[in-house]
Amino acid sequence: MTNMPPRVRFAPSPTGELHVGNARTALFNWLFAKHNRGNFILRIEDTDQVRTSRVFEANLLQDLAWLGIDWDEGPGKEGPCGPYHQSERLSLYRTHLERLIAAELVYPCYCTDEELEAERLSLVSRKMMPRYMGKCRNLTAETRSRLAAEGRPAAYRFHVPPGPITFSDLIRGEMRFEGSALGDFIIVRSNGIPAYNFAVVIDDHLMEITHVIRGEDHLSNTALQLLLYLALGFEPPRFAHHALILGRDRSKLSKRHGATAVREFRERGILPEVLLNYLALLGASFGEGKEVFTTGEMIDAFSLDRAGKSGAIFDEDKLLWLNSLYIRKESPATLAGHMRPFISAAGYDHITEVRLHRIIEAVRDNLTNLAEIGYYLRVFDDNAYELSAEALQLLATEEAKKVMVGLLDLLDDLGKVPAEDDRLYGTLMPLMPEKTGLRGKKIFMPLRAALTGQTKGPELDRCFAVLGKSSLQHRLHRAIAATA
Ligand code: GLU
């Protein structure tokens, strides 16, 4: 087995939007598979009929595709170990349950939810760890038949032997759990649906998973799962439990800390590569002070023992910083592709590619997220931009007027000379000091205010290039009129 290419899996339950913590688990598995030339399997854990939704599943697949995390086997990519939805594997779980029943390693449990809750409360009130105390473990055959005849539904519990359960975690080292502290756990519910710990063992075994990489919140599940591997005579995979993403208060990152779903970050205009890069970086997975990694570099540098050892605080400011860094170096065409939903939302579906690329080039140093493009599309639209109160205030001086009138004169003097947009700034601006008797800021500030309606924004030369002669004239006239 050691020389076989590794097989890893990401096994989400589609009961909500994809959380960045889970996306990070998917990424670690994916990087591990790529680094080791192994296979990455996507398995949908959809046995919870109440909480599972097809919409969440569709969103999940879309989010993974957006992130560029693809799978070798899974939904839409059937392979030898399918089906890849747990809901389509129920007969497999049934067969394995029967084996465990025959071997008397599991027993039917008739306790009702009320009885279990009462037991839990009683243990808690006595300051004992809540667990199943084994009420149904030693029922006689007669009692079982009687309860079954009464129509009492039975769940199946695994009889946990006392004694230690140990394993060597690839990230955390030697782990040890005490069987006596765990309590017999349910492997199949009374409605016949397998519990997570049971289904996952059968699937990981049948799908020939070699490494299970998941969050450390699953550590105690691993102890239970190891008992099932042993009971079923399966060779267990290697386990690696990475630390979780934390909020600023060092508790597990959750909604009360702000955005947590991959979808939310996409909607806020974060580039997919940036989210991947940031998630990989969290917890110093790669270290060495380097912060920007291409996917190829992430694959090369990835190693489990460095990944996710300590809990890392999710810092949205850092994510935005990384986003602006990427936006600066990405080509306008690529950015335009990612910006489509924001362009649509702002109502600029019909903008030409050429104009869009010009605007992106003009403003990308000012962007921290892609959604901000909507604002700049309006700034450069003669019918949509507005003169802000600050801009009007700045333009209300005699000097400002001189600057506006000065540039308007120079534009008029261009006469019929075809206005080469890219050259306007270089041609006209050197003439402005002589024309107005002013220089530096006294020229730039009023011009930015008059031409964009704002006191802060992209560099002026870029604004000239986007606006061109007629928009420049239109805007100067408007600003002069507004301050007259
Ligand atoms: N469906 C489980 C979850 O989403 C999978 C955990 C595992 O990787 O085993 O938490």
Coordinates of C-alpha atoms and ligand atoms in Angstrom, one line a residue:
M1 CA 0.0 0.0 0.0
T2 CA 2.8 2.4 0.8
N3 CA 3.9 2.7 -2.8
M4 CA 0.4 3.2 -4.2
P5 CA -0.6 6.8 -5.0
P6 CA -2.5 8.2 -2.1
R7 CA -6.3 8.5 -2.3
V8 CA -7.9 11.3 -0.2
R9 CA -11.4 12.6 0.0
F10 CA -13.4 15.6 0.8
A11 CA -16.7 14.5 2.3
P12 CA -19.0 17.5 2.8
S13 CA -22.6 17.3 4.1
P14 CA -24.7 19.7 2.0
T15 CA -26.6 21.1 4.9
G16 CA -25.5 24.7 4.5
E17 CA -23.2 27.0 2.5
L18 CA -19.6 25.9 2.1
H19 CA -17.7 27.3 5.1
V20 CA -14.2 28.6 4.6
G21 CA -13.0 26.1 7.2
N22 CA -14.4 23.2 5.1
A23 CA -13.0 24.8 1.9
R24 CA -9.6 24.8 3.6
T25 CA -10.0 21.1 4.4
A26 CA -10.9 20.5 0.8
L27 CA -7.8 22.5 -0.3
F28 CA -5.5 20.6 2.0
N29 CA -6.8 17.3 0.6
W30 CA -6.5 18.6 -3.0
L31 CA -3.0 19.9 -2.5
F32 CA -2.0 16.6 -0.8
A33 CA -3.3 14.6 -3.7
K34 CA -1.6 16.9 -6.3
H35 CA 1.7 17.0 -4.4
N36 CA 1.8 13.2 -4.2
R37 CA 0.3 12.5 -7.6
G38 CA -2.7 10.8 -5.9
N39 CA -6.4 11.0 -6.3
F40 CA -8.9 13.4 -4.8
I41 CA -12.4 12.1 -4.3
L42 CA -15.5 14.1 -3.6
R43 CA -18.1 12.3 -1.6
I44 CA -21.4 13.9 -0.7
E45 CA -22.6 12.9 2.8
D46 CA -26.3 13.4 2.3
T47 CA -27.9 10.9 4.7
D48 CA -29.4 13.6 6.9
Q49 CA -32.7 13.8 5.1
V50 CA -34.0 16.7 7.1
R51 CA -31.0 19.1 6.8
T52 CA -29.6 18.0 3.4
S53 CA -30.7 20.1 0.4
R54 CA -30.0 19.8 -3.3
V55 CA -29.6 23.6 -3.5
F56 CA -26.7 23.5 -1.0
E57 CA -25.2 20.6 -2.9
A58 CA -25.4 22.5 -6.2
N59 CA -23.9 25.6 -4.5
L60 CA -21.2 23.5 -3.0
L61 CA -20.2 22.1 -6.5
Q62 CA -20.3 25.6 -7.9
D63 CA -18.1 27.0 -5.0
L64 CA -15.5 24.2 -5.5
A65 CA -15.5 24.8 -9.3
W66 CA -15.0 28.6 -8.6
L67 CA -12.1 27.8 -6.3
G68 CA -10.6 25.6 -9.0
I69 CA -10.7 22.5 -6.7
D70 CA -11.5 19.7 -9.1
W71 CA -12.0 16.0 -8.3
D72 CA -10.8 12.8 -9.9
E73 CA -13.9 10.9 -8.8
G74 CA -17.2 12.2 -7.4
P75 CA -20.5 13.6 -8.6
G76 CA -20.4 14.0 -12.4
K77 CA -17.1 12.0 -12.5
E78 CA -18.1 8.5 -11.8
G79 CA -15.3 6.1 -11.0
P80 CA -14.8 2.6 -9.8
C81 CA -15.8 3.3 -6.2
G82 CA -19.1 5.0 -6.8
P83 CA -21.8 6.0 -6.3
Y84 CA -20.4 9.1 -4.6
H85 CA -23.6 10.1 -2.8
Q86 CA -24.1 8.4 0.5
S87 CA -27.9 8.4 -0.1
E88 CA -27.2 6.0 -3.0
R89 CA -25.1 3.6 -0.8
L90 CA -27.6 2.6 1.8
S91 CA -27.6 -1.1 0.8
L92 CA -23.8 -1.2 1.5
Y93 CA -24.3 0.1 5.0
R94 CA -27.1 -2.4 5.5
T95 CA -24.8 -5.3 4.5
H96 CA -22.1 -4.2 6.9
L97 CA -24.6 -3.7 9.7
E98 CA -25.7 -7.3 9.3
R99 CA -22.2 -8.5 9.6
L100 CA -21.8 -6.6 12.9
I101 CA -25.1 -7.9 14.2
A102 CA -24.1 -11.5 13.3
A103 CA -20.8 -11.0 15.1
E104 CA -22.7 -9.6 18.1
L105 CA -20.6 -6.4 18.1
V106 CA -23.6 -4.2 18.0
Y107 CA -27.0 -4.4 19.7
P108 CA -30.4 -2.9 19.3
C109 CA -31.2 0.0 21.5
Y110 CA -34.8 0.9 22.2
C111 CA -34.3 4.0 24.3
T112 CA -36.4 6.9 23.4
D113 CA -35.1 10.4 22.8
E114 CA -36.7 11.4 26.1
E115 CA -35.0 8.6 28.0
L116 CA -31.6 9.5 26.5
E117 CA -32.1 13.2 27.3
A118 CA -33.0 12.3 30.9
E119 CA -29.8 10.2 31.2
R120 CA -27.7 13.0 29.8
L121 CA -29.2 15.6 32.2
S122 CA -28.7 13.3 35.1
L123 CA -25.0 12.7 34.2
V124 CA -24.4 16.5 33.7
S125 CA -26.0 17.3 37.0
R126 CA -23.6 14.8 38.7
K127 CA -20.7 16.5 36.8
M128 CA -20.1 13.3 34.8
M129 CA -19.3 13.2 31.1
P130 CA -22.6 12.7 29.2
R131 CA -22.5 9.4 27.4
Y132 CA -24.7 6.3 26.8
M133 CA -24.5 4.2 30.0
G134 CA -25.5 1.0 28.3
K135 CA -29.1 0.5 29.3
C136 CA -29.9 -1.8 26.3
R137 CA -26.6 -3.5 26.1
N138 CA -27.5 -6.6 28.1
L139 CA -31.1 -7.0 27.4
T140 CA -32.2 -10.6 27.3
A141 CA -33.5 -12.1 24.0
E142 CA -37.0 -12.2 25.5
T143 CA -37.0 -8.5 26.4
R144 CA -35.7 -7.6 22.9
S145 CA -38.5 -9.6 21.3
R146 CA -41.1 -8.1 23.5
L147 CA -39.9 -4.5 22.8
A148 CA -39.8 -5.3 19.1
A149 CA -43.3 -6.8 19.2
E150 CA -44.5 -3.6 20.9
G151 CA -43.4 -1.9 17.8
R152 CA -40.6 0.0 19.5
P153 CA -38.1 1.2 16.9
A154 CA -34.5 0.1 17.4
A155 CA -31.3 1.9 16.7
Y156 CA -28.1 -0.1 16.6
R157 CA -25.3 0.7 19.0
F158 CA -21.7 -0.4 18.8
H159 CA -20.5 -2.0 21.9
V160 CA -17.4 0.0 22.8
P161 CA -14.8 -2.2 24.6
P162 CA -13.0 -0.7 27.5
G163 CA -9.3 0.1 27.1
P164 CA -7.3 2.6 25.2
I165 CA -7.7 3.5 21.5
T166 CA -4.5 4.9 20.1
F167 CA -3.3 6.2 16.8
S168 CA -0.5 8.3 15.4
D169 CA -1.9 11.4 13.8
L170 CA 0.2 12.8 10.9
I171 CA -0.1 16.3 12.2
R172 CA -0.6 15.9 16.0
G173 CA 1.4 12.9 16.8
E174 CA 0.4 10.2 19.2
M175 CA -3.3 10.3 20.3
R176 CA -5.0 8.3 22.9
F177 CA -8.7 7.9 23.9
E178 CA -10.2 5.7 26.6
G179 CA -13.0 3.4 25.4
S180 CA -14.6 3.5 28.8
A181 CA -15.1 7.3 28.5
L182 CA -16.8 7.1 25.1
G183 CA -20.0 5.2 25.6
D184 CA -21.6 2.8 23.1
F185 CA -22.5 4.9 20.1
I186 CA -25.2 4.6 17.5
I187 CA -24.2 3.4 14.1
V188 CA -27.6 3.0 12.5
R189 CA -30.6 5.1 13.7
S190 CA -34.0 3.8 14.4
N191 CA -35.2 5.1 11.0
G192 CA -32.6 2.8 9.3
I193 CA -30.3 5.7 8.3
P194 CA -26.6 5.1 9.1
A195 CA -24.9 7.5 11.5
Y196 CA -21.9 9.5 10.2
N197 CA -19.3 7.4 12.0
F198 CA -20.5 4.2 10.5
A199 CA -21.1 5.3 6.9
V200 CA -17.8 7.2 6.8
V201 CA -15.8 4.1 7.7
I202 CA -17.5 1.9 5.1
D203 CA -17.1 4.5 2.5
D204 CA -13.5 5.3 3.3
H205 CA -12.7 1.6 3.2
L206 CA -14.6 0.8 0.0
M207 CA -13.3 4.0 -1.7
E208 CA -9.7 2.9 -0.8
I209 CA -8.9 6.1 1.0
T210 CA -5.3 6.1 2.2
H211 CA -5.3 9.4 4.1
V212 CA -8.1 11.1 6.0
I213 CA -7.3 14.8 6.3
R214 CA -9.9 16.8 8.2
G215 CA -10.4 19.2 11.0
E216 CA -9.4 18.5 14.6
D217 CA -13.1 18.7 15.6
H218 CA -13.3 15.1 14.3
L219 CA -10.5 13.7 16.6
S220 CA -12.9 11.9 18.9
N221 CA -14.9 10.6 15.9
T222 CA -11.6 9.1 14.7
A223 CA -11.4 7.1 17.9
L224 CA -14.9 5.7 17.3
Q225 CA -14.1 5.0 13.6
L226 CA -11.0 3.1 14.5
L227 CA -13.1 0.8 16.6
L228 CA -15.3 0.1 13.6
Y229 CA -12.3 -0.5 11.3
L230 CA -11.1 -3.1 13.8
A231 CA -14.6 -4.7 14.2
L232 CA -15.0 -4.9 10.4
G233 CA -11.5 -6.2 9.8
F234 CA -10.6 -3.2 7.6
E235 CA -7.1 -1.7 7.5
P236 CA -7.5 1.9 8.7
P237 CA -6.2 4.8 6.7
R238 CA -3.7 7.3 8.1
F239 CA -5.3 10.3 9.8
A240 CA -4.3 13.9 9.8
H241 CA -6.3 16.4 11.8
H242 CA -5.6 20.1 11.1
A243 CA -6.3 23.0 13.4
L244 CA -9.4 25.0 12.8
I245 CA -9.8 28.6 11.6
L246 CA -10.5 30.9 14.6
G247 CA -12.3 34.3 14.9
R248 CA -10.6 37.3 16.5
D249 CA -11.6 36.1 19.9
R250 CA -9.9 32.7 19.3
S251 CA -13.2 30.8 19.2
K252 CA -14.1 28.7 16.1
L253 CA -14.8 31.0 13.2
S254 CA -18.6 31.4 12.9
K255 CA -21.2 33.7 11.5
R256 CA -21.0 36.1 14.5
H257 CA -17.4 36.9 13.4
G258 CA -18.7 38.0 10.0
A259 CA -18.6 36.3 6.6
T260 CA -17.7 32.6 6.7
A261 CA -19.2 31.1 3.5
V262 CA -17.1 30.9 0.4
R263 CA -20.1 32.2 -1.5
E264 CA -20.1 35.4 0.6
F265 CA -16.4 36.1 -0.2
R266 CA -17.1 35.6 -3.9
E267 CA -20.0 38.0 -3.6
R268 CA -17.7 40.5 -1.9
G269 CA -15.4 40.4 -4.9
I270 CA -12.6 38.3 -3.6
L271 CA -10.7 36.5 -6.4
P272 CA -10.8 32.6 -6.1
E273 CA -7.0 32.4 -6.2
V274 CA -6.8 34.9 -3.4
L275 CA -9.1 32.9 -1.1
L276 CA -7.1 29.7 -1.9
N277 CA -3.8 31.4 -1.3
Y278 CA -5.1 32.9 1.9
L279 CA -6.6 29.7 3.3
A280 CA -3.4 27.8 2.5
L281 CA -1.4 30.5 4.2
L282 CA -3.5 30.5 7.4
G283 CA -1.6 28.7 10.1
A284 CA 1.6 29.2 8.3
S285 CA 1.2 26.2 6.1
F286 CA 4.1 27.2 4.0
G287 CA 6.0 29.6 6.2
E288 CA 9.2 31.2 5.1
G289 CA 7.6 34.6 5.1
K290 CA 6.4 34.3 1.5
E291 CA 2.8 35.3 1.2
V292 CA 1.8 35.1 -2.4
F293 CA 1.7 31.6 -3.9
T294 CA 0.6 30.4 -7.3
T295 CA -1.4 27.2 -7.3
G296 CA 1.7 25.4 -8.7
E297 CA 3.9 26.8 -5.9
M298 CA 1.3 25.7 -3.3
I299 CA 1.3 22.2 -4.6
D300 CA 5.1 22.0 -4.6
A301 CA 5.4 23.5 -1.1
F302 CA 2.6 21.6 0.5
S303 CA 3.3 19.2 3.3
L304 CA 1.0 17.8 6.0
D305 CA 3.3 18.3 8.9
R306 CA 3.4 22.0 8.2
A307 CA -0.3 22.3 7.4
G308 CA -2.6 23.6 10.0
K309 CA -0.8 22.7 13.2
S310 CA -2.0 25.6 15.2
G311 CA -5.3 27.4 15.1
A312 CA -5.1 30.5 12.9
I313 CA -7.1 33.7 13.2
F314 CA -9.0 34.7 10.2
D315 CA -8.1 38.2 9.3
E316 CA -10.4 39.8 6.7
D317 CA -8.1 42.8 6.3
K318 CA -5.3 40.6 5.3
L319 CA -7.5 38.8 2.8
L320 CA -8.4 42.2 1.3
W321 CA -4.8 43.2 1.2
L322 CA -3.9 40.0 -0.6
N323 CA -6.9 40.6 -3.0
S324 CA -5.7 44.1 -3.9
L325 CA -2.2 42.7 -4.6
Y326 CA -3.6 40.1 -7.0
I327 CA -5.9 42.6 -8.7
R328 CA -2.8 44.7 -9.5
K329 CA -1.0 41.9 -11.2
E330 CA -3.9 40.1 -12.9
S331 CA -4.6 40.9 -16.6
P332 CA -7.6 43.2 -17.4
A333 CA -9.1 40.3 -19.4
T334 CA -9.0 37.9 -16.5
L335 CA -10.3 40.5 -14.1
A336 CA -13.1 41.4 -16.5
G337 CA -14.1 37.7 -16.4
H338 CA -14.3 37.6 -12.7
M339 CA -16.0 41.0 -12.6
R340 CA -18.9 40.0 -14.8
P341 CA -21.5 39.6 -12.0
F342 CA -20.6 42.9 -10.5
I343 CA -20.7 44.6 -13.9
S344 CA -24.2 43.2 -14.5
A345 CA -25.4 44.2 -11.0
A346 CA -24.3 47.7 -11.7
G347 CA -26.2 47.7 -15.0
Y348 CA -23.3 47.8 -17.4
D349 CA -23.7 44.5 -19.3
H350 CA -23.4 46.3 -22.6
I351 CA -20.1 48.0 -22.0
T352 CA -17.6 47.2 -24.7
E353 CA -14.6 45.1 -23.9
V354 CA -12.2 47.8 -25.0
R355 CA -13.8 50.4 -22.7
L356 CA -14.1 48.0 -19.8
H357 CA -10.4 47.0 -20.1
R358 CA -9.4 50.7 -20.1
I359 CA -11.4 51.4 -17.0
I360 CA -10.0 48.3 -15.3
E361 CA -6.5 49.5 -16.1
A362 CA -7.3 52.9 -14.8
V363 CA -8.7 51.8 -11.5
R364 CA -7.2 48.5 -10.5
D365 CA -4.6 50.0 -8.2
N366 CA -7.5 51.5 -6.3
L367 CA -9.5 48.3 -5.9
T368 CA -9.5 46.0 -2.8
N369 CA -12.3 43.9 -4.2
L370 CA -13.9 43.3 -7.6
A371 CA -17.3 44.6 -6.5
E372 CA -15.9 48.1 -6.4
I373 CA -15.8 48.1 -10.2
G374 CA -19.5 49.0 -10.2
Y375 CA -18.7 52.3 -8.5
Y376 CA -16.0 53.2 -11.0
L377 CA -18.2 52.3 -14.0
R378 CA -20.5 55.0 -12.7
V379 CA -17.7 57.4 -12.1
F380 CA -16.7 57.1 -15.7
D381 CA -20.2 57.2 -17.1
D382 CA -21.2 60.8 -18.1
N383 CA -24.8 60.0 -17.3
A384 CA -24.2 58.5 -13.9
Y385 CA -21.3 60.3 -12.2
E386 CA -22.1 62.9 -9.6
L387 CA -20.2 65.9 -8.2
S388 CA -19.8 65.1 -4.5
A389 CA -20.2 67.8 -1.9
E390 CA -16.5 67.8 -1.2
A391 CA -15.7 68.1 -4.9
L392 CA -18.0 71.1 -5.2
Q393 CA -16.4 72.7 -2.2
L394 CA -13.0 72.2 -3.6
L395 CA -14.1 73.7 -6.9
A396 CA -15.6 76.8 -5.4
T397 CA -12.4 78.8 -5.5
E398 CA -11.2 81.2 -8.1
E399 CA -8.0 79.2 -8.6
A400 CA -10.1 76.0 -9.3
K401 CA -12.1 77.9 -11.9
K402 CA -9.0 79.1 -13.5
V403 CA -7.8 75.5 -13.8
M404 CA -11.1 74.2 -15.2
V405 CA -11.4 77.0 -17.8
G406 CA -7.7 76.6 -18.6
L407 CA -8.0 73.0 -19.5
L408 CA -11.2 73.6 -21.4
D409 CA -9.4 76.2 -23.5
L410 CA -6.6 73.8 -24.2
L411 CA -9.1 71.1 -25.3
D412 CA -10.9 73.6 -27.5
D413 CA -7.6 74.6 -29.1
L414 CA -7.0 71.1 -30.1
G415 CA -9.6 71.9 -32.7
K416 CA -10.2 69.2 -35.2
V417 CA -7.0 67.4 -34.3
P418 CA -8.2 63.8 -33.7
A419 CA -8.0 63.4 -30.0
E420 CA -5.7 60.5 -29.3
D421 CA -7.0 59.6 -25.9
D422 CA -3.9 58.1 -24.5
R423 CA -1.9 61.2 -25.5
L424 CA -4.2 63.9 -24.2
Y425 CA -2.7 64.0 -20.7
G426 CA 0.9 64.1 -22.0
T427 CA 0.0 66.8 -24.5
L428 CA -2.1 69.1 -22.4
M429 CA -0.9 68.9 -18.8
P430 CA 2.6 70.4 -19.4
L431 CA 0.9 73.5 -20.8
M432 CA -1.3 74.0 -17.7
P433 CA 1.2 75.9 -15.4
E434 CA 1.7 78.5 -18.0
K435 CA -2.0 78.7 -18.8
T436 CA -3.0 79.1 -15.2
G437 CA 0.0 80.4 -13.3
L438 CA -0.5 77.4 -11.0
R439 CA 1.2 74.1 -10.5
G440 CA 1.2 70.7 -8.8
K441 CA -1.6 70.0 -6.4
K442 CA -3.4 73.2 -7.3
I443 CA -3.9 71.8 -10.8
F444 CA -4.4 68.1 -10.0
M445 CA -6.9 68.4 -7.1
P446 CA -9.5 70.6 -8.9
L447 CA -9.1 68.6 -12.1
R448 CA -9.8 65.3 -10.3
A449 CA -12.8 66.8 -8.6
A450 CA -14.2 68.2 -11.8
L451 CA -13.5 65.2 -13.9
T452 CA -14.5 62.4 -11.6
G453 CA -16.8 64.2 -9.2
Q454 CA -14.7 62.9 -6.4
T455 CA -11.7 64.2 -4.4
K456 CA -10.0 60.8 -4.3
G457 CA -9.6 58.2 -7.1
P458 CA -7.5 56.9 -9.9
E459 CA -4.5 58.8 -11.3
L460 CA -5.4 61.7 -13.5
D461 CA -3.5 60.5 -16.5
R462 CA -5.7 57.3 -16.4
C463 CA -8.8 59.3 -16.1
F464 CA -7.9 61.3 -19.2
A465 CA -7.3 58.1 -21.1
V466 CA -10.7 56.7 -20.2
L467 CA -12.7 59.8 -20.6
G468 CA -11.3 61.2 -23.9
K469 CA -11.8 64.7 -25.3
S470 CA -15.5 65.0 -25.4
S471 CA -16.2 63.6 -21.9
L472 CA -13.5 65.9 -20.5
Q473 CA -15.2 68.9 -22.1
H474 CA -18.6 67.8 -21.0
R475 CA -17.4 67.3 -17.4
L476 CA -15.6 70.6 -17.3
H477 CA -18.6 72.5 -18.6
R478 CA -20.8 70.8 -16.0
A479 CA -18.4 71.5 -13.1
I480 CA -18.0 75.2 -14.1
A481 CA -21.8 75.5 -14.3
A482 CA -22.3 73.8 -11.0
T483 CA -19.9 76.2 -9.3
A484 CA -20.9 79.4 -11.1
Ligands
GLU1 N1 -19.5 15.0 6.4 C1 -18.5 15.2 7.4 C2 -18.4 16.7 7.7 O1 -18.8 17.5 6.8 C3 -17.2 14.7 7.0 C4 -16.2 14.6 8.0 C5 -15.0 13.7 7.5 O2 -14.2 14.3 6.8 O3 -15.0 12.6 7.9 O4 -18.0 17.1 8.7

